[in-house]
Short mmCIF file of C-alpha atoms and ligand atoms in Angstrom, two decimals:
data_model
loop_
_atom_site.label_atom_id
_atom_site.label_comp_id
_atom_site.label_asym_id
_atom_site.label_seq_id
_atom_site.Cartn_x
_atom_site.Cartn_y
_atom_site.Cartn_z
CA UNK A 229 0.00 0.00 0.00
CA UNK A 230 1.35 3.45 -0.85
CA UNK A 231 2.28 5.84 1.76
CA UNK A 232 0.09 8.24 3.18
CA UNK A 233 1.25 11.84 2.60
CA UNK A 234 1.41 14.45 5.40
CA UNK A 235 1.98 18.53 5.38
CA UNK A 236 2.55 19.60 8.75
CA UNK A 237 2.45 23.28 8.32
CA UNK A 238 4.32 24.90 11.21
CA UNK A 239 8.03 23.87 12.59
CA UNK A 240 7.51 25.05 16.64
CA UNK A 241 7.61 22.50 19.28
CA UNK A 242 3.75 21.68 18.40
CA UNK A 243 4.64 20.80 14.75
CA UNK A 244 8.01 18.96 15.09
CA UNK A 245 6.38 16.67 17.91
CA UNK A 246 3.43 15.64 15.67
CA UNK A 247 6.07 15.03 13.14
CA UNK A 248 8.38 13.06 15.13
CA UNK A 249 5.49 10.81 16.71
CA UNK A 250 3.85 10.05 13.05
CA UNK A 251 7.11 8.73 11.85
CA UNK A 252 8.39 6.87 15.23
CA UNK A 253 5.30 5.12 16.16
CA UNK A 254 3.18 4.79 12.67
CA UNK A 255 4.15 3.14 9.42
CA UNK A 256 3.00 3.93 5.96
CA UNK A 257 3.48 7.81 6.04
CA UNK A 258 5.83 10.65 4.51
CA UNK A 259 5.90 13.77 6.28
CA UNK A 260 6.81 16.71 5.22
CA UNK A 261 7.46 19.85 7.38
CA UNK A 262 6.51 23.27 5.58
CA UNK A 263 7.27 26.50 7.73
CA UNK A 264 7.85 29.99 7.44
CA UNK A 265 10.34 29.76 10.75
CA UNK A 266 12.43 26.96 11.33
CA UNK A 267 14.65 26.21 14.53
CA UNK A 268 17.90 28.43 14.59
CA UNK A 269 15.68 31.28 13.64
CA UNK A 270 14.16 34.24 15.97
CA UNK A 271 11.06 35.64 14.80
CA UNK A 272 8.15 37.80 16.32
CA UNK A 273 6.00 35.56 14.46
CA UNK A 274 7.06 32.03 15.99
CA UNK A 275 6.68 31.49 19.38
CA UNK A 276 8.72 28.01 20.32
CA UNK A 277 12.19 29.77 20.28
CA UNK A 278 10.77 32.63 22.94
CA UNK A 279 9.65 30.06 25.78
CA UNK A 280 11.23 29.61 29.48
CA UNK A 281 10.97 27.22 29.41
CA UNK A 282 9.86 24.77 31.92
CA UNK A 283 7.40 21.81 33.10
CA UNK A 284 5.26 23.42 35.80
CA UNK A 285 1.37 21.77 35.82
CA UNK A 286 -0.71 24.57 35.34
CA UNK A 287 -4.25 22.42 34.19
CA UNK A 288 -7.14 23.10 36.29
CA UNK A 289 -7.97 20.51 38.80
CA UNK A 290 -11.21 20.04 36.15
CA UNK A 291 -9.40 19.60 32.83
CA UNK A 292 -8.61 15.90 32.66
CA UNK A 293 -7.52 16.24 29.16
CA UNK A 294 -4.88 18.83 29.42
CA UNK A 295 -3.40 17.32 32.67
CA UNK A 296 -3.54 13.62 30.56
CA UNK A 297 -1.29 15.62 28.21
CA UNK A 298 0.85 17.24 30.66
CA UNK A 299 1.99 14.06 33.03
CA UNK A 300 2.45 12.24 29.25
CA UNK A 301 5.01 14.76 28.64
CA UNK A 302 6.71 15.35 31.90
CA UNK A 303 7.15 11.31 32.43
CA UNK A 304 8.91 11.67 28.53
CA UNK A 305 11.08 14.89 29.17
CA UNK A 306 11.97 13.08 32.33
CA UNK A 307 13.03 10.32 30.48
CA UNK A 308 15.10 12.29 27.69
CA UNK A 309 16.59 13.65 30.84
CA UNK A 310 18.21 11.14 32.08
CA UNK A 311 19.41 9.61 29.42
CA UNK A 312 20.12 12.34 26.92
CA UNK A 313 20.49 15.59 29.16
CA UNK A 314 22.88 17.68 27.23
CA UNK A 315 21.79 16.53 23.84
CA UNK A 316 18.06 17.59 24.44
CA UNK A 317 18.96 20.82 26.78
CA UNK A 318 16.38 18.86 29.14
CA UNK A 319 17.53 18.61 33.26
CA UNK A 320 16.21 17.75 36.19
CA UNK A 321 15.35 20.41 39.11
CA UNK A 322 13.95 21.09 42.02
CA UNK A 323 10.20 23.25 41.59
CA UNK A 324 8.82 25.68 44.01
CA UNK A 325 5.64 27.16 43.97
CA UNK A 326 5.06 29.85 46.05
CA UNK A 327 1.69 31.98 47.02
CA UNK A 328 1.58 35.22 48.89
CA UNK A 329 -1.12 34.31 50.55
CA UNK A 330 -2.22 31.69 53.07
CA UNK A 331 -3.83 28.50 51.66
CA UNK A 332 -6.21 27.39 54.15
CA UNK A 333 -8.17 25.14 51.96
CA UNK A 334 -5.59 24.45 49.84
CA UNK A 335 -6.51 21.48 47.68
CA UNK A 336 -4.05 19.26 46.30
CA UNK A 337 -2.80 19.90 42.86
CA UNK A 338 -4.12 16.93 40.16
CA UNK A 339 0.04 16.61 40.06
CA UNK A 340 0.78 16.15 43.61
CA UNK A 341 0.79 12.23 43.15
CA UNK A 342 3.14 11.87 40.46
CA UNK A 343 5.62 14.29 40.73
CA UNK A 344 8.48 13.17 42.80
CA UNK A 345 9.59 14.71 45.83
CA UNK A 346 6.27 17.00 46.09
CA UNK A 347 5.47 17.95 49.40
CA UNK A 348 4.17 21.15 51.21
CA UNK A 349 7.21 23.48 52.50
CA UNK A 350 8.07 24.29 55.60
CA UNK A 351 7.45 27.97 57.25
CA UNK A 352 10.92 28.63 57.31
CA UNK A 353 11.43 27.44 53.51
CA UNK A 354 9.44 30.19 52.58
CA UNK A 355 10.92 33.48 50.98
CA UNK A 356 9.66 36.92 53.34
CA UNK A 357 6.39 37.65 52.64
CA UNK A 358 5.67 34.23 50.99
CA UNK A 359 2.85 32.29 53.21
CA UNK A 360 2.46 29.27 51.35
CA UNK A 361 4.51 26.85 48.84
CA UNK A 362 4.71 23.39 48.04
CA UNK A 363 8.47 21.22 46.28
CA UNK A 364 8.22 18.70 43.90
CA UNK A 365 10.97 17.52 41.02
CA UNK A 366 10.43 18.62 37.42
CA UNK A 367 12.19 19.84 34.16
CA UNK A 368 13.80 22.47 32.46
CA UNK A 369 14.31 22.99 28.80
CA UNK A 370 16.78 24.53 26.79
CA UNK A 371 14.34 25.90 23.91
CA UNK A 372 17.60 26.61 21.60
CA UNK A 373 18.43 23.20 22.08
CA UNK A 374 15.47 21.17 22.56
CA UNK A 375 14.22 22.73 19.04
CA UNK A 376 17.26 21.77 17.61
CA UNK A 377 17.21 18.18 18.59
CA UNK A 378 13.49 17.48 17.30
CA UNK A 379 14.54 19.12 14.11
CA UNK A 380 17.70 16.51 14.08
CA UNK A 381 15.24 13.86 15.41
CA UNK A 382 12.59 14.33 12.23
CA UNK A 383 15.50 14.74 9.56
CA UNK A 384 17.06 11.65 10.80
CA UNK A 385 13.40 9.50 10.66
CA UNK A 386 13.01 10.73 7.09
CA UNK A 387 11.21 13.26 7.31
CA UNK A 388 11.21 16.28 4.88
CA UNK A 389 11.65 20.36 5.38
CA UNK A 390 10.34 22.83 2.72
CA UNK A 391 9.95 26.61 3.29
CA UNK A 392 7.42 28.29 2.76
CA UNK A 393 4.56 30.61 3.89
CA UNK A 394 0.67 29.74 3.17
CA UNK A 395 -1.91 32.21 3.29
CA UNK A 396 -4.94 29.34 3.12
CA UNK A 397 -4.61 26.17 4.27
CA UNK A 398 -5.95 25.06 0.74
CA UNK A 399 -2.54 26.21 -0.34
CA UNK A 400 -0.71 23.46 1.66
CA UNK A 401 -2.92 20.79 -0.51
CA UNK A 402 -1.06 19.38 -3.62
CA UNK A 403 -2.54 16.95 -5.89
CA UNK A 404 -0.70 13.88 -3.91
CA UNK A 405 -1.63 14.97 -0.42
CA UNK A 406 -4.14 12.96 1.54
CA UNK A 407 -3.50 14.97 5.55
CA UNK A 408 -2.60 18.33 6.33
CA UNK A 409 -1.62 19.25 9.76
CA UNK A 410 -2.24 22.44 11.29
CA UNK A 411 0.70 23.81 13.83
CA UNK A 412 0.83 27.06 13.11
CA UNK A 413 0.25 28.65 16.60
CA UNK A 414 -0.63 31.91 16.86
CA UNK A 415 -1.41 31.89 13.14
CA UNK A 416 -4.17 30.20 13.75
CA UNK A 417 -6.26 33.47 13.96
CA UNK A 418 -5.25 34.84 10.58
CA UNK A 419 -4.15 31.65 8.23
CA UNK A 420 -7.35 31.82 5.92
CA UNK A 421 -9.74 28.02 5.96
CA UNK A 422 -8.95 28.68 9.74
CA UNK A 423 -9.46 31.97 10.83
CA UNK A 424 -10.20 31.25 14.72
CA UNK A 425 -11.18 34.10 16.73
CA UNK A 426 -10.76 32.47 19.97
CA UNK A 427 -6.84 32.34 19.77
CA UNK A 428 -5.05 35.38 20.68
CA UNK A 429 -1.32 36.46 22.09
CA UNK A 430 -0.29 36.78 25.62
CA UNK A 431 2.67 38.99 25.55
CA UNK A 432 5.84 37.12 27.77
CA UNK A 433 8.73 39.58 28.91
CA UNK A 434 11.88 38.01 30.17
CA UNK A 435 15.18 38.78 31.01
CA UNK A 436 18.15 36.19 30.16
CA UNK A 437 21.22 36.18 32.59
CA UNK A 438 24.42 34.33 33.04
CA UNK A 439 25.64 32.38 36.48
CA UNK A 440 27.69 30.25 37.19
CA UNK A 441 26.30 26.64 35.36
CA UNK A 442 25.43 25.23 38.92
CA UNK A 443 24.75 28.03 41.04
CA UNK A 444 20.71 27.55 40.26
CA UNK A 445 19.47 24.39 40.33
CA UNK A 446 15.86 24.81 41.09
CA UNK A 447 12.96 27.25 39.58
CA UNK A 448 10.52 29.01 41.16
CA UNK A 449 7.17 30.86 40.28
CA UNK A 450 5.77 33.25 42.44
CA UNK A 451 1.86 33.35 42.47
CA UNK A 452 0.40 37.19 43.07
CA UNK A 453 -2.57 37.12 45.83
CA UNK A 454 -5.65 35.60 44.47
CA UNK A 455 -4.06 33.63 41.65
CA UNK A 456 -3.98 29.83 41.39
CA UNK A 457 -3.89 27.10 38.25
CA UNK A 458 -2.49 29.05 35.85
CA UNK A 459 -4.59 32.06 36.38
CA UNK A 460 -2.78 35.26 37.20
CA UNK A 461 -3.93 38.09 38.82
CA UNK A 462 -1.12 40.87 38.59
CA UNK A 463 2.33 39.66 37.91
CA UNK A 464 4.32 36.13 38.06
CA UNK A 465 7.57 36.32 38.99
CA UNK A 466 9.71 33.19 38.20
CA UNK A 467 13.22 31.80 37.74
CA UNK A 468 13.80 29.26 35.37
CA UNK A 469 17.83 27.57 34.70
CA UNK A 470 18.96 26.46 31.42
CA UNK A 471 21.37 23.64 31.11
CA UNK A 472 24.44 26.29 29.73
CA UNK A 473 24.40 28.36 32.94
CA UNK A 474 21.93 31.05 31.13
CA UNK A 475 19.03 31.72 33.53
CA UNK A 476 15.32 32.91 32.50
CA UNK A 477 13.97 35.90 34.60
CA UNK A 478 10.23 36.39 34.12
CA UNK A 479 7.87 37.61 33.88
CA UNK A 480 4.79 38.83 32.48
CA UNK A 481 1.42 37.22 31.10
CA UNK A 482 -0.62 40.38 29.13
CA UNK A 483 -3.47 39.13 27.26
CA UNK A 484 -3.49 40.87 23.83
CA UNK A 485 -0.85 42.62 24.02
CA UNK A 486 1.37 42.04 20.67
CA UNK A 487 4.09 44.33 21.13
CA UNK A 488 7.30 42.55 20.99
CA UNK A 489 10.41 45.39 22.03
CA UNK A 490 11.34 44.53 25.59
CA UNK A 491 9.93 47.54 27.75
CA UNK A 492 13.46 48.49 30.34
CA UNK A 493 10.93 49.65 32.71
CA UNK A 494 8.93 46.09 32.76
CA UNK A 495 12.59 44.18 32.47
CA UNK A 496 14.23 46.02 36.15
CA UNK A 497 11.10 45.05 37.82
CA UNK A 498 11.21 41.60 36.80
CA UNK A 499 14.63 41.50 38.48
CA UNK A 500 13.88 43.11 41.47
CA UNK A 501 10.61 40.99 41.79
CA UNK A 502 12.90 37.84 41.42
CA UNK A 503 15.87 38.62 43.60
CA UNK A 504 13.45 40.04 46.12
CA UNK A 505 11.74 36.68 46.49
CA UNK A 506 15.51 34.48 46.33
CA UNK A 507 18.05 36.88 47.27
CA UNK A 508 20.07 34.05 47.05
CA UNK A 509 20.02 34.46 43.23
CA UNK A 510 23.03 36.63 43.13
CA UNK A 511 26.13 34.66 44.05
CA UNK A 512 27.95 35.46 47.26
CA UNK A 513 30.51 38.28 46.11
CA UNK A 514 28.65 39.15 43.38
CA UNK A 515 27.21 42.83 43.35
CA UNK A 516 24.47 42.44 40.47
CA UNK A 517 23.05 40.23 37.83
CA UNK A 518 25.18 40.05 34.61
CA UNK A 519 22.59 40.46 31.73
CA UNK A 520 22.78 38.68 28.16
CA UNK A 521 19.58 39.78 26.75
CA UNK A 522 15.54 40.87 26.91
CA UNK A 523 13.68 38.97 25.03
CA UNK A 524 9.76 38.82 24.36
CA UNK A 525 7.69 36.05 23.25
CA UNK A 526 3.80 35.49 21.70
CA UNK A 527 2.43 32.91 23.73
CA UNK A 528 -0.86 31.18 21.48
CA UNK A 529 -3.63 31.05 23.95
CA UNK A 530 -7.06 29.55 23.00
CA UNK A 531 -10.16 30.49 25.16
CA UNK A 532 -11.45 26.97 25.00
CA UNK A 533 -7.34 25.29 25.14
CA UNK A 534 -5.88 23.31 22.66
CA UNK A 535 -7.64 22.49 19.56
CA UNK A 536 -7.35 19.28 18.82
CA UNK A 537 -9.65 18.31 16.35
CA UNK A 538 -10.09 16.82 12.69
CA UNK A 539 -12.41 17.86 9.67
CA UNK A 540 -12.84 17.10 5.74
CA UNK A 541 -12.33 19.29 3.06
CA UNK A 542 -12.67 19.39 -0.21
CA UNK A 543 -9.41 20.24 -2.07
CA UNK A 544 -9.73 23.40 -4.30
CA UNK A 545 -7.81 21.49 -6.57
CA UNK A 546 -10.98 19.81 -7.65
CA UNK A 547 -11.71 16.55 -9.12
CA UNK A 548 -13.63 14.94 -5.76
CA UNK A 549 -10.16 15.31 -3.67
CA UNK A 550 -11.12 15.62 0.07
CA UNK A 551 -8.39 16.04 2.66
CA UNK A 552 -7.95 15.37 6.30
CA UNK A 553 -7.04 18.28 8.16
CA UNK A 554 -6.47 18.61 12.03
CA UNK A 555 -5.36 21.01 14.11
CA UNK A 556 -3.21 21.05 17.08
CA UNK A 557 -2.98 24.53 17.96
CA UNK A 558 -3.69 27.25 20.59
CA UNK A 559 -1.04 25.57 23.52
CA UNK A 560 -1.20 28.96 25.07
CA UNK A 561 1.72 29.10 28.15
CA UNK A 562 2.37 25.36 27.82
CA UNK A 563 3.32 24.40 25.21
CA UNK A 564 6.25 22.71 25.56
CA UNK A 565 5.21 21.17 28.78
CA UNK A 566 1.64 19.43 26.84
CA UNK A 567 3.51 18.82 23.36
CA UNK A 568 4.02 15.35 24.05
CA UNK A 569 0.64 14.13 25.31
CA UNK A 570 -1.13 16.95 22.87
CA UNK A 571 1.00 15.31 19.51
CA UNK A 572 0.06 11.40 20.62
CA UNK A 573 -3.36 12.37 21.16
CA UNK A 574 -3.68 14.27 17.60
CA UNK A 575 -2.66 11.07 15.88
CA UNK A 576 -5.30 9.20 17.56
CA UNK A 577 -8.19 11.58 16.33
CA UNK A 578 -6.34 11.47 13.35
CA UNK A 579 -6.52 7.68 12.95
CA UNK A 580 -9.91 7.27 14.02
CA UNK A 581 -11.17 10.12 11.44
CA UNK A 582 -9.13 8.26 8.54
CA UNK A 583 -10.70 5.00 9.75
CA UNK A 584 -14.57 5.68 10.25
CA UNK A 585 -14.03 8.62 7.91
CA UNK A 586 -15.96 11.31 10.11
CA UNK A 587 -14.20 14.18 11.39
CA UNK A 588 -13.33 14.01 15.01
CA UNK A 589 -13.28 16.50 17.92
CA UNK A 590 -11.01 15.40 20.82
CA UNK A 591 -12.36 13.69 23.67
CA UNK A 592 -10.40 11.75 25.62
P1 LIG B 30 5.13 28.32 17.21
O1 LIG B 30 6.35 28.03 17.97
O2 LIG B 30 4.75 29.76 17.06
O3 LIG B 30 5.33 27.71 15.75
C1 LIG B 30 4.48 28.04 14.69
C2 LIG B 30 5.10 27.52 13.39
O4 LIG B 30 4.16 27.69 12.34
C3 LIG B 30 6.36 28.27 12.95
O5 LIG B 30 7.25 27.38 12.34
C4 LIG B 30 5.81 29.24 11.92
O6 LIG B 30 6.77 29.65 10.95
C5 LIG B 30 4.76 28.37 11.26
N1 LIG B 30 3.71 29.09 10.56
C6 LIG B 30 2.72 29.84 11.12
N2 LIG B 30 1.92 30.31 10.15
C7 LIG B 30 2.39 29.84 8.99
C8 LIG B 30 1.98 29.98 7.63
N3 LIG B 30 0.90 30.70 7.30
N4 LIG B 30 2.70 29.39 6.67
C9 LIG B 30 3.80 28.65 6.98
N5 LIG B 30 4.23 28.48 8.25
C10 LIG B 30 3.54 29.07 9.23
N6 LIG B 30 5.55 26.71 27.48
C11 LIG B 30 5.85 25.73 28.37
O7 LIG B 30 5.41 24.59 28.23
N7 LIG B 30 6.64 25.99 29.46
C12 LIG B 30 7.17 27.24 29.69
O8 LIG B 30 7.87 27.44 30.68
C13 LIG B 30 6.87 28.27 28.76
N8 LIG B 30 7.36 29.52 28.96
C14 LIG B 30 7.09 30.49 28.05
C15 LIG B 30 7.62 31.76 28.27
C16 LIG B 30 7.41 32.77 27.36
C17 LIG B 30 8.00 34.14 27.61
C18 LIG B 30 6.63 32.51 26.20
C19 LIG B 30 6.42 33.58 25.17
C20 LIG B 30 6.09 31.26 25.99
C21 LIG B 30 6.27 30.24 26.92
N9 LIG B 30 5.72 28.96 26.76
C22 LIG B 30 6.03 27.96 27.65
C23 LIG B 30 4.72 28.69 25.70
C24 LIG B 30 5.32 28.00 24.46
O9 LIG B 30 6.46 28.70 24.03
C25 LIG B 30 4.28 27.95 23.33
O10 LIG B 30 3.08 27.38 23.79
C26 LIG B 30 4.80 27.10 22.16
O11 LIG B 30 6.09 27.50 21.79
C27 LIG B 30 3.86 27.15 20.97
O12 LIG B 30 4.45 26.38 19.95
P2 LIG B 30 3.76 26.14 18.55
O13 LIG B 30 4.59 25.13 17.84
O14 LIG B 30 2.33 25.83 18.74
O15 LIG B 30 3.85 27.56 17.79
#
């Protein structure tokens, strides 16, 4: 039988997962990667290369689906931790999670029982005017590299890269394509057969400095009063440590906010707000931070979450052609953290829709 052949439009960390996954754990399909952006490239318009980033579970105690995707991932990072660490820009650290306020009915976080380590801290763990926090192992990830390696990954599978910018998703249909797969992030709003108002940007400021490689080897996130799973009201402050002794200050979450120059005003008080809650940031000896860069970042939120979902179309090309298209889009501020879980779950709409030939909307 001949192979099936795949576009995945779109080359961030949603795109090159889907890829990698079709071509690891199906047979009978050539995949082809068509992008505007591509790893090793910095663009306002792609998101991936932007991101902290790190694995901290944000799904509301309610939304089984995204926390199904977000312990697949973690338990796969964790593995590509340990046995690839410096080749994936994945590593191992210790996670706090801190509230300004007092939890008296604090309920247990959906990841609280797989998580290693996690437990509540101790009063005098806490950072000054810090009333609450809990510990528990996770990951951080190297976007520079991680990107890199999937790219590596797909190339070395067989897959194929092309370039290229669509305007339609009609466009990525030639006359020998039977599934097009949508990963084009925050393009999701604009690319035309699409068009979906519910996705918009949530501006990300951060501030990249350099310590010494193992001077950090935990991350924190800072939750203002009356925030909690995922929802922030008023700034986050968190520290996040790369694997090449770079360290990500952030931060700020500013729903439709598209400007992309890093504001100096926003970027001091993102340092202050970080060493303020660990002093212990700044080395002993060491009289201030030594800054590489500012960076901003376009993170694709959906207001219903990720779109995972399938439907038929009929190729403008004519002549009866129908196409399978499905999206996996709209990852919002986790993105790397669901990718894993998001991409295996996408295949399995996928199949079903080729098999029963009805388009599918996820469910899990
Ligand atoms: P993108 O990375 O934007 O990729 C889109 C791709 O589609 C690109 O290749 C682009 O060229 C292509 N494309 C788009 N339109 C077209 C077109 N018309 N034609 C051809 N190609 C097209 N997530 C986490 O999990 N953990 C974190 O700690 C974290 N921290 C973050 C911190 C910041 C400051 C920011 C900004 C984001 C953070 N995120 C984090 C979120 C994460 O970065 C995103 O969810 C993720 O990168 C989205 O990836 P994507 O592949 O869906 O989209």
């Amino acid at each position: 039988m001949s192979k099936k052949r795949v576009v995945i439009i779109g080359a961030g960390v949603s795109g090159l997962t889907t890829a990698i996954l079709l071509l690891k754990q199906e047979k009978g399909y050539h995949v082809t990667i068509v992008a505007k952006h591509f790893p090793g490239e910095l663009s306002d318009e792609y998101t991936s290369p932007w991101a902290g980033a790190n694995w901290r579970g944000f799904a509301s105690i309610t939304d089984k689906r995204l926390q199904e995707f977000e312990k697949k991932t973690l338990i796969h990072f964790f593995e590509l931790a340990k046995t690839k660490p410096a080749e994936t820009g994945i590593m191992i650290v210790d996670s706090f999670d801190y509230w300004d306020e007092h939890k008296e009915d604090f309920i247990e976080p959906w990841f609280s029982n797989f998580c290693p380590g996690y437990r509540h801290l101790q009063k005098e763990e806490l950072p000054d005017n810090v009333e609450f926090g809990i510990t528990y192992k996770t990951v951080t990830i190297n976007p520079t590299i991680y990107l890199g390696f999937l790219l590596n990954t797909f190339l070395a599978l067989g897959g194929n890269i092309e370039r290229k910018e669509f305007s339609h998703i009609q466009d990525a249909i030639l006359t020998d394509t039977d599934i097009v797969i949508n990963c084009t992030g925050i393009h999701s709003r604009t690319l035309g057969g699409v068009q979906d108002a519910n996705v918009y940007a949530a501006r990300g400021q951060i501030v990249i400095v350099e310590l010494p490689p193992t001077h950090v080897t935990w991350t924190f996130l800072r939750y203002p009063r009356g925030s909690n799973e995922g929802i922030f009201k008023g700034p986050v402050t968190y520290v996040i440590p790369r694997n090449n002794g770079e360290v990500v200050l952030g931060g700020t979450y500013v729903e439709n906010d598209y400007t992309t120059v890093p504001d100096p005003v926003i970027a001091e008080s993102i340092i202050k707000r970080c060493l303020t809650t660990r002093p212990d940031l700044l080395p002993v000896g060491q009289k201030e931070l030594k800054i590489k860069r500012h960076s901003v970042g376009l993170r694709p939120v959906r207001k219903d979450g990720i779109r995972i979902e399938t439907e038929w179309i009929n190729s403008s090309l004519g002549r009866g052609k129908r196409v399978l298209v499905c999206h996996n889009y709209g990852h919002g501020g986790y993105g790397y953290q669901s990718s894993y879980g998001a991409a295996l779950h996408l295949i399995e709409v996928m199949k079903k829709s080729l098999n029963s030939n009805k388009a599918r909307i996820s469910k899990l």
